[in-house]
Amino acid sequence: MSEAPAPHAAEGREPRGPAPRLRIRYSKQGKVRFTSHRDVARIWERALRRAQIPIAYTEGFAPRPKLSFGLALSTGYESLGEYLDVALRVPLDHVAVEQVPALLAPALPAGIEVQSVVALPPGEPSLQQVVTSCTWHIEVGDLGPSDVAAGVARALEATELPLTRERKGQTVTDDVRPAILDLQVLGPVTEVVAPLAPTATGTATALRAELATQPRALRPTELIAAIDPTWVVVRVTRLHQWTQAGGARREVIDLGPAATPPPHAERRAS
Amino acid sequence: MSSVWTQLEPHLAGVERPARYIGLELGARRPTAAEGAVSWLLTYPDTYEIGLPNQGLQILYEILNERDDAVAERTYAPWSDLEAVMRREGIPLFSVDTHRPAHEFDVLAFNLSAELTYTNLLNCVDLAGVPVRAADRRPEHPLVVAGGHCTYNPEPLADFLDAVVLGDGEEVVAEITEVVRDWKASGRAGGRDGVLRALAQVPGVYVPSLYEVAYGDDGTIAAVTPRHPDVPERVEKRTIADLAEWPYPRRQLVPLTEVVHDRLNVEVFRGCTRGCRFCQAGMITRPVRERPAEQVRTMVSEGLRRTGYDEVALTSLSTADFSGIEEVVEGIVDDPAACGQVSVSLPSLRVDAFTVGIATQIQKARRTGLTFAPEAGTWRMRQVINKLIREDDLYGAVEAAFASGWRRVKLYFLTGLPSETDEDTLGILELARNCVELGRRHTRNVSVKASVGGFVPKPFTPFQWFGQNTLEELERKIGLLRDGARKVKGLQLTWHDPKASLVEGLLSRGDRRLGPVIEQVWREGGTFQEWSEHFSLDRWLKAMADHGLDVDWYVHRHRTEDEVLPWDHLSAGLHRDFLWQDWQDALAEVGLPDCRWTPCYDCGACTGYGIEHVVASTTPPAGGSQGTGQDLSTADRVTSVPVVLRTSSLTGADR
Ligand code: SF4
């Protein structure tokens, strides 16, 4: 260990200006989807320390690593596109950024896989700021495509789609129709993998939805509740997180067309 | 080998904290058993959060999985929401590692650290689809065994356990594995009785069904006799001679979800000879066996690197007594591998300024709270319990703590101790008030927390003959303290529920006649009794009454020297006459110094086993006083000092 170049700052090498940051794209699939957002944050803290990435800490009595995530993924959901920003104490100089995924891989539990790591240019806004919408794969249990299509059509035709939600302890009703940027029925699913609820028939219908995250995020279960509160969501996978660049929409870190598998094609972690 | 995962999976999103049930921890195994191997399901009969960090089970998990003829997996008590799903859907208890059903294992091994988990043990056995009563099990059912501190009196669970292990488990699990392996290879010769008779031959293994208990007219035990000539009359505990040979856990489990003691834990020594008379953990784990300092350093640095933890606890019953503790702690600070932030916890601080000095020296930022355990309010009372802390020691420690910048001090006390008067009880208030005063000299925001637990006498301690205070008496004493504490600004008083102490007292010194009581409480829904939302004293009182048993007789009665105690046919290595003499000394208010640094009292722990203390230093620690540790048998008492270490090279960069 003492042979390796010191991954942390030597005295007098205090960084100037904003801390350098890494942005990590990763997937979360299989059993590990039952960990909470808080759990995942702690898993990352330990994995980054194990990989000897020089994380920056907050000041104060109980210093915490400076990690920031985008829109939290609910416990039980899978994702092919999660993001995490890591503030560094010092610039990464003992290892190239391309080598970071390989360093992190053995430090992460089965089901969490690093897809890409990039160094962020100084001044790059946070994930909370840049992400404007997410694409979701949603499966609704025990319901055929025609029933689902009818519900979807009703929702899309409606001029207003009111939904009552809890917000900071208050019940608020607002129109969620503007947050639905795209909504399509994909077709029947004959075997639900990674289920979130039991199904009577073992079948489901798949939807693909692009939902806005700003000004307020619309979540997949909220979308379904707004369409028809009797529908049961049996699987949710986040496929993309989008940002705006030069008037066009693009993935926050694009892996290229071949690199993003559809949710049924992946090798499942168990 | 089957798995219940696909049955379980659709229900997990609907229960609290589903990550409890998925396994996948760093260090977890998915072992495949070789033909004829013995499979163990290591079970902690409480929630995952409490059970996962249990070091005893983690050690056995590794030792067993290193063997060619054994595999070990883990499970914990499913919380009541999942239990309801499992019962409704017909899902049996399963391992978290491979989700294999519990009934497919050869051995269901429980760690018993607290009496209030007994009903959970029955519940786990039942959820496994195994008959709860040992007598109803057939040869193909798993063996239900238990180890841990509570098994020094396993008699209340005698109806439910096939075998019990006394003492250190490191060696005996191998011997049990061999017996079970050979029995399986023989086509289960002799049926269940065949394997149990063979297990009874293994030193440290007690098979309750092979003993007959006879009762006298006065309700006390007349005799406990082996049913067969080859069954030992007395079962002795197991003790490993040298901790250095057992550097476990090597691969401590790192959970994916939050648990208690969520940090690297390195055991620096086992055993304690301070001789606190209330402390069962100290008595039954003698003699003291230190881990070499070099091995501690290696386990810490490799452990931190492997796990990614930023906190390490150096665990033992009194870590400040570890020979050369200062150098070891400094070694952790100066290790370049401690890159970034590493904090060290020293559970069970000794009460003196020296100890505060260590804490001060190694910590740079996080001066939140310090914890001391004077245990009793007056010097007289502390002589009775052999916790020989002078008031000056405590005040010196508290003064040093406030002077070094700590703002909060926590003090642990017991009430309901032998010969305790109201003056002794109120002495707790006096000490706490003086600590507040001391703090005022240094800070306006002083906070002193006094935590009071009702004393529960435990087997194999000098107080095993003492009649526990009644519920009313404990409530009255806590009331006295509460009234007094109200008038002291800056002092907060918390207490352990005396109703729970009553049930703990019942089970800790009970006998086999309590079996049906435990079974009834379980059948009426009394699981998770450690959790206040599930605990019900009434259920226990009703079950006692239904079986014609007298709570008062079991809990509050003083025992005489000649009474046969339910655990007299077991041995923790301590001579009974040593314990009785120590009880008499207690009543005479005579203290007994630590035998590490004075001549041996021949308590039996070393002499009877041909081993001795393994300590690097033959002189007592600087600071002198005997104030130490805490009674680990009281579950809610976690005394630790979080202190932040930074390598000197980092102090600048982090500012
Ligand atoms: S046998 Fe002697 S030295 Fe060993 S623990 Fe007992 S009193 Fe101490």
JSON list of N, CA and C and ligand atoms in Angstrom, two decimals, chain B residues 272-273 283 286-288 573-575 578 592-596 598-608 611-613, ligand 1:
[
{"chain": "B", "resi": 272, "resn": "CYS", "atom": "N", "xyz": [-12.41, -11.31, 31.01]},
{"chain": "B", "resi": 272, "resn": "CYS", "atom": "CA", "xyz": [-12.21, -10.12, 31.84]},
{"chain": "B", "resi": 272, "resn": "CYS", "atom": "C", "xyz": [-12.06, -10.62, 33.27]},
{"chain": "B", "resi": 273, "resn": "THR", "atom": "N", "xyz": [-11.11, -10.04, 33.99]},
{"chain": "B", "resi": 273, "resn": "THR", "atom": "CA", "xyz": [-10.91, -10.49, 35.37]},
{"chain": "B", "resi": 273, "resn": "THR", "atom": "C", "xyz": [-11.07, -9.35, 36.35]},
{"chain": "B", "resi": 283, "resn": "MET", "atom": "N", "xyz": [-17.56, -13.01, 34.06]},
{"chain": "B", "resi": 283, "resn": "MET", "atom": "CA", "xyz": [-17.30, -14.24, 34.81]},
{"chain": "B", "resi": 283, "resn": "MET", "atom": "C", "xyz": [-17.13, -15.46, 33.89]},
{"chain": "B", "resi": 286, "resn": "ARG", "atom": "N", "xyz": [-13.70, -15.94, 31.42]},
{"chain": "B", "resi": 286, "resn": "ARG", "atom": "CA", "xyz": [-12.32, -15.99, 31.93]},
{"chain": "B", "resi": 286, "resn": "ARG", "atom": "C", "xyz": [-11.56, -17.16, 31.31]},
{"chain": "B", "resi": 287, "resn": "PRO", "atom": "N", "xyz": [-10.26, -17.18, 31.29]},
{"chain": "B", "resi": 287, "resn": "PRO", "atom": "CA", "xyz": [-9.36, -16.08, 31.64]},
{"chain": "B", "resi": 287, "resn": "PRO", "atom": "C", "xyz": [-9.21, -15.06, 30.50]},
{"chain": "B", "resi": 288, "resn": "VAL", "atom": "N", "xyz": [-8.37, -14.05, 30.76]},
{"chain": "B", "resi": 288, "resn": "VAL", "atom": "CA", "xyz": [-8.14, -13.03, 29.74]},
{"chain": "B", "resi": 288, "resn": "VAL", "atom": "C", "xyz": [-7.19, -13.56, 28.68]},
{"chain": "B", "resi": 573, "resn": "GLY", "atom": "N", "xyz": [-16.47, -23.10, 34.36]},
{"chain": "B", "resi": 573, "resn": "GLY", "atom": "CA", "xyz": [-15.08, -23.12, 34.80]},
{"chain": "B", "resi": 573, "resn": "GLY", "atom": "C", "xyz": [-14.89, -22.57, 36.20]},
{"chain": "B", "resi": 574, "resn": "LEU", "atom": "N", "xyz": [-15.92, -21.91, 36.75]},
{"chain": "B", "resi": 574, "resn": "LEU", "atom": "CA", "xyz": [-15.77, -21.26, 38.05]},
{"chain": "B", "resi": 574, "resn": "LEU", "atom": "C", "xyz": [-16.18, -22.24, 39.15]},
{"chain": "B", "resi": 575, "resn": "HIS", "atom": "N", "xyz": [-15.32, -22.35, 40.18]},
{"chain": "B", "resi": 575, "resn": "HIS", "atom": "CA", "xyz": [-15.69, -23.20, 41.30]},
{"chain": "B", "resi": 575, "resn": "HIS", "atom": "C", "xyz": [-16.89, -22.60, 42.01]},
{"chain": "B", "resi": 578, "resn": "PHE", "atom": "N", "xyz": [-15.92, -20.77, 45.10]},
{"chain": "B", "resi": 578, "resn": "PHE", "atom": "CA", "xyz": [-15.36, -19.44, 44.83]},
{"chain": "B", "resi": 578, "resn": "PHE", "atom": "C", "xyz": [-16.49, -18.42, 44.69]},
{"chain": "B", "resi": 592, "resn": "LEU", "atom": "N", "xyz": [-12.46, -7.26, 45.63]},
{"chain": "B", "resi": 592, "resn": "LEU", "atom": "CA", "xyz": [-11.48, -8.27, 45.24]},
{"chain": "B", "resi": 592, "resn": "LEU", "atom": "C", "xyz": [-10.72, -7.76, 44.00]},
{"chain": "B", "resi": 593, "resn": "PRO", "atom": "N", "xyz": [-9.44, -7.39, 44.17]},
{"chain": "B", "resi": 593, "resn": "PRO", "atom": "CA", "xyz": [-8.73, -6.81, 43.03]},
{"chain": "B", "resi": 593, "resn": "PRO", "atom": "C", "xyz": [-8.55, -7.78, 41.86]},
{"chain": "B", "resi": 594, "resn": "ASP", "atom": "N", "xyz": [-8.26, -7.22, 40.71]},
{"chain": "B", "resi": 594, "resn": "ASP", "atom": "CA", "xyz": [-8.10, -7.96, 39.46]},
{"chain": "B", "resi": 594, "resn": "ASP", "atom": "C", "xyz": [-6.96, -8.98, 39.56]},
{"chain": "B", "resi": 595, "resn": "CYS", "atom": "N", "xyz": [-7.24, -10.23, 39.19]},
{"chain": "B", "resi": 595, "resn": "CYS", "atom": "CA", "xyz": [-6.23, -11.28, 39.34]},
{"chain": "B", "resi": 595, "resn": "CYS", "atom": "C", "xyz": [-5.16, -11.25, 38.25]},
{"chain": "B", "resi": 596, "resn": "ARG", "atom": "N", "xyz": [-5.30, -10.34, 37.27]},
{"chain": "B", "resi": 596, "resn": "ARG", "atom": "CA", "xyz": [-4.22, -10.20, 36.30]},
{"chain": "B", "resi": 596, "resn": "ARG", "atom": "C", "xyz": [-2.97, -9.64, 36.98]},
{"chain": "B", "resi": 598, "resn": "THR", "atom": "N", "xyz": [-2.63, -9.42, 40.59]},
{"chain": "B", "resi": 598, "resn": "THR", "atom": "CA", "xyz": [-2.49, -9.88, 41.98]},
{"chain": "B", "resi": 598, "resn": "THR", "atom": "C", "xyz": [-2.45, -11.40, 41.92]},
{"chain": "B", "resi": 599, "resn": "PRO", "atom": "N", "xyz": [-2.12, -12.04, 43.05]},
{"chain": "B", "resi": 599, "resn": "PRO", "atom": "CA", "xyz": [-2.10, -13.51, 43.02]},
{"chain": "B", "resi": 599, "resn": "PRO", "atom": "C", "xyz": [-3.48, -14.09, 42.68]},
{"chain": "B", "resi": 600, "resn": "CYS", "atom": "N", "xyz": [-3.44, -15.29, 42.12]},
{"chain": "B", "resi": 600, "resn": "CYS", "atom": "CA", "xyz": [-4.65, -16.00, 41.70]},
{"chain": "B", "resi": 600, "resn": "CYS", "atom": "C", "xyz": [-5.53, -16.36, 42.89]},
{"chain": "B", "resi": 601, "resn": "TYR", "atom": "N", "xyz": [-6.84, -16.23, 42.70]},
{"chain": "B", "resi": 601, "resn": "TYR", "atom": "CA", "xyz": [-7.79, -16.63, 43.75]},
{"chain": "B", "resi": 601, "resn": "TYR", "atom": "C", "xyz": [-8.28, -18.06, 43.53]},
{"chain": "B", "resi": 602, "resn": "ASP", "atom": "N", "xyz": [-7.76, -18.71, 42.52]},
{"chain": "B", "resi": 602, "resn": "ASP", "atom": "CA", "xyz": [-8.22, -20.06, 42.16]},
{"chain": "B", "resi": 602, "resn": "ASP", "atom": "C", "xyz": [-9.74, -20.10, 41.96]},
{"chain": "B", "resi": 603, "resn": "CYS", "atom": "N", "xyz": [-10.21, -19.24, 41.08]},
{"chain": "B", "resi": 603, "resn": "CYS", "atom": "CA", "xyz": [-11.64, -19.27, 40.77]},
{"chain": "B", "resi": 603, "resn": "CYS", "atom": "C", "xyz": [-11.97, -20.49, 39.94]},
{"chain": "B", "resi": 604, "resn": "GLY", "atom": "N", "xyz": [-10.95, -21.06, 39.29]},
{"chain": "B", "resi": 604, "resn": "GLY", "atom": "CA", "xyz": [-11.19, -22.27, 38.51]},
{"chain": "B", "resi": 604, "resn": "GLY", "atom": "C", "xyz": [-11.02, -22.09, 37.01]},
{"chain": "B", "resi": 605, "resn": "ALA", "atom": "N", "xyz": [-11.14, -20.85, 36.56]},
{"chain": "B", "resi": 605, "resn": "ALA", "atom": "CA", "xyz": [-11.16, -20.61, 35.12]},
{"chain": "B", "resi": 605, "resn": "ALA", "atom": "C", "xyz": [-9.85, -21.00, 34.44]},
{"chain": "B", "resi": 606, "resn": "CYS", "atom": "N", "xyz": [-8.73, -20.78, 35.13]},
{"chain": "B", "resi": 606, "resn": "CYS", "atom": "CA", "xyz": [-7.44, -21.16, 34.54]},
{"chain": "B", "resi": 606, "resn": "CYS", "atom": "C", "xyz": [-7.03, -22.52, 35.04]},
{"chain": "B", "resi": 607, "resn": "THR", "atom": "N", "xyz": [-7.08, -22.67, 36.36]},
{"chain": "B", "resi": 607, "resn": "THR", "atom": "CA", "xyz": [-6.57, -23.87, 36.99]},
{"chain": "B", "resi": 607, "resn": "THR", "atom": "C", "xyz": [-7.26, -25.13, 36.48]},
{"chain": "B", "resi": 608, "resn": "GLY", "atom": "N", "xyz": [-8.55, -25.06, 36.33]},
{"chain": "B", "resi": 608, "resn": "GLY", "atom": "CA", "xyz": [-9.30, -26.23, 35.90]},
{"chain": "B", "resi": 608, "resn": "GLY", "atom": "C", "xyz": [-9.04, -26.63, 34.46]},
{"chain": "B", "resi": 611, "resn": "ILE", "atom": "N", "xyz": [-4.89, -23.62, 31.56]},
{"chain": "B", "resi": 611, "resn": "ILE", "atom": "CA", "xyz": [-4.50, -22.49, 30.71]},
{"chain": "B", "resi": 611, "resn": "ILE", "atom": "C", "xyz": [-4.27, -21.30, 31.62]},
{"chain": "B", "resi": 612, "resn": "GLU", "atom": "N", "xyz": [-3.81, -20.22, 31.05]},
{"chain": "B", "resi": 612, "resn": "GLU", "atom": "CA", "xyz": [-3.67, -19.03, 31.87]},
{"chain": "B", "resi": 612, "resn": "GLU", "atom": "C", "xyz": [-3.93, -17.79, 31.05]},
{"chain": "B", "resi": 613, "resn": "HIS", "atom": "N", "xyz": [-3.89, -16.66, 31.77]},
{"chain": "B", "resi": 613, "resn": "HIS", "atom": "CA", "xyz": [-4.09, -15.40, 31.08]},
{"chain": "B", "resi": 613, "resn": "HIS", "atom": "C", "xyz": [-3.04, -15.23, 30.00]},
{"chain": "C", "resi": 1, "resn": "SF4", "atom": "S1", "xyz": [-8.03, -19.02, 37.98]},
{"chain": "C", "resi": 1, "resn": "SF4", "atom": "FE1", "xyz": [-6.94, -17.40, 39.11]},
{"chain": "C", "resi": 1, "resn": "SF4", "atom": "S2", "xyz": [-5.87, -16.18, 37.53]},
{"chain": "C", "resi": 1, "resn": "SF4", "atom": "FE2", "xyz": [-7.42, -17.45, 36.47]},
{"chain": "C", "resi": 1, "resn": "SF4", "atom": "S3", "xyz": [-9.21, -16.11, 36.31]},
{"chain": "C", "resi": 1, "resn": "SF4", "atom": "FE3", "xyz": [-9.46, -17.31, 38.17]},
{"chain": "C", "resi": 1, "resn": "SF4", "atom": "S4", "xyz": [-8.59, -16.05, 39.82]},
{"chain": "C", "resi": 1, "resn": "SF4", "atom": "FE4", "xyz": [-7.88, -15.21, 37.88]}
]
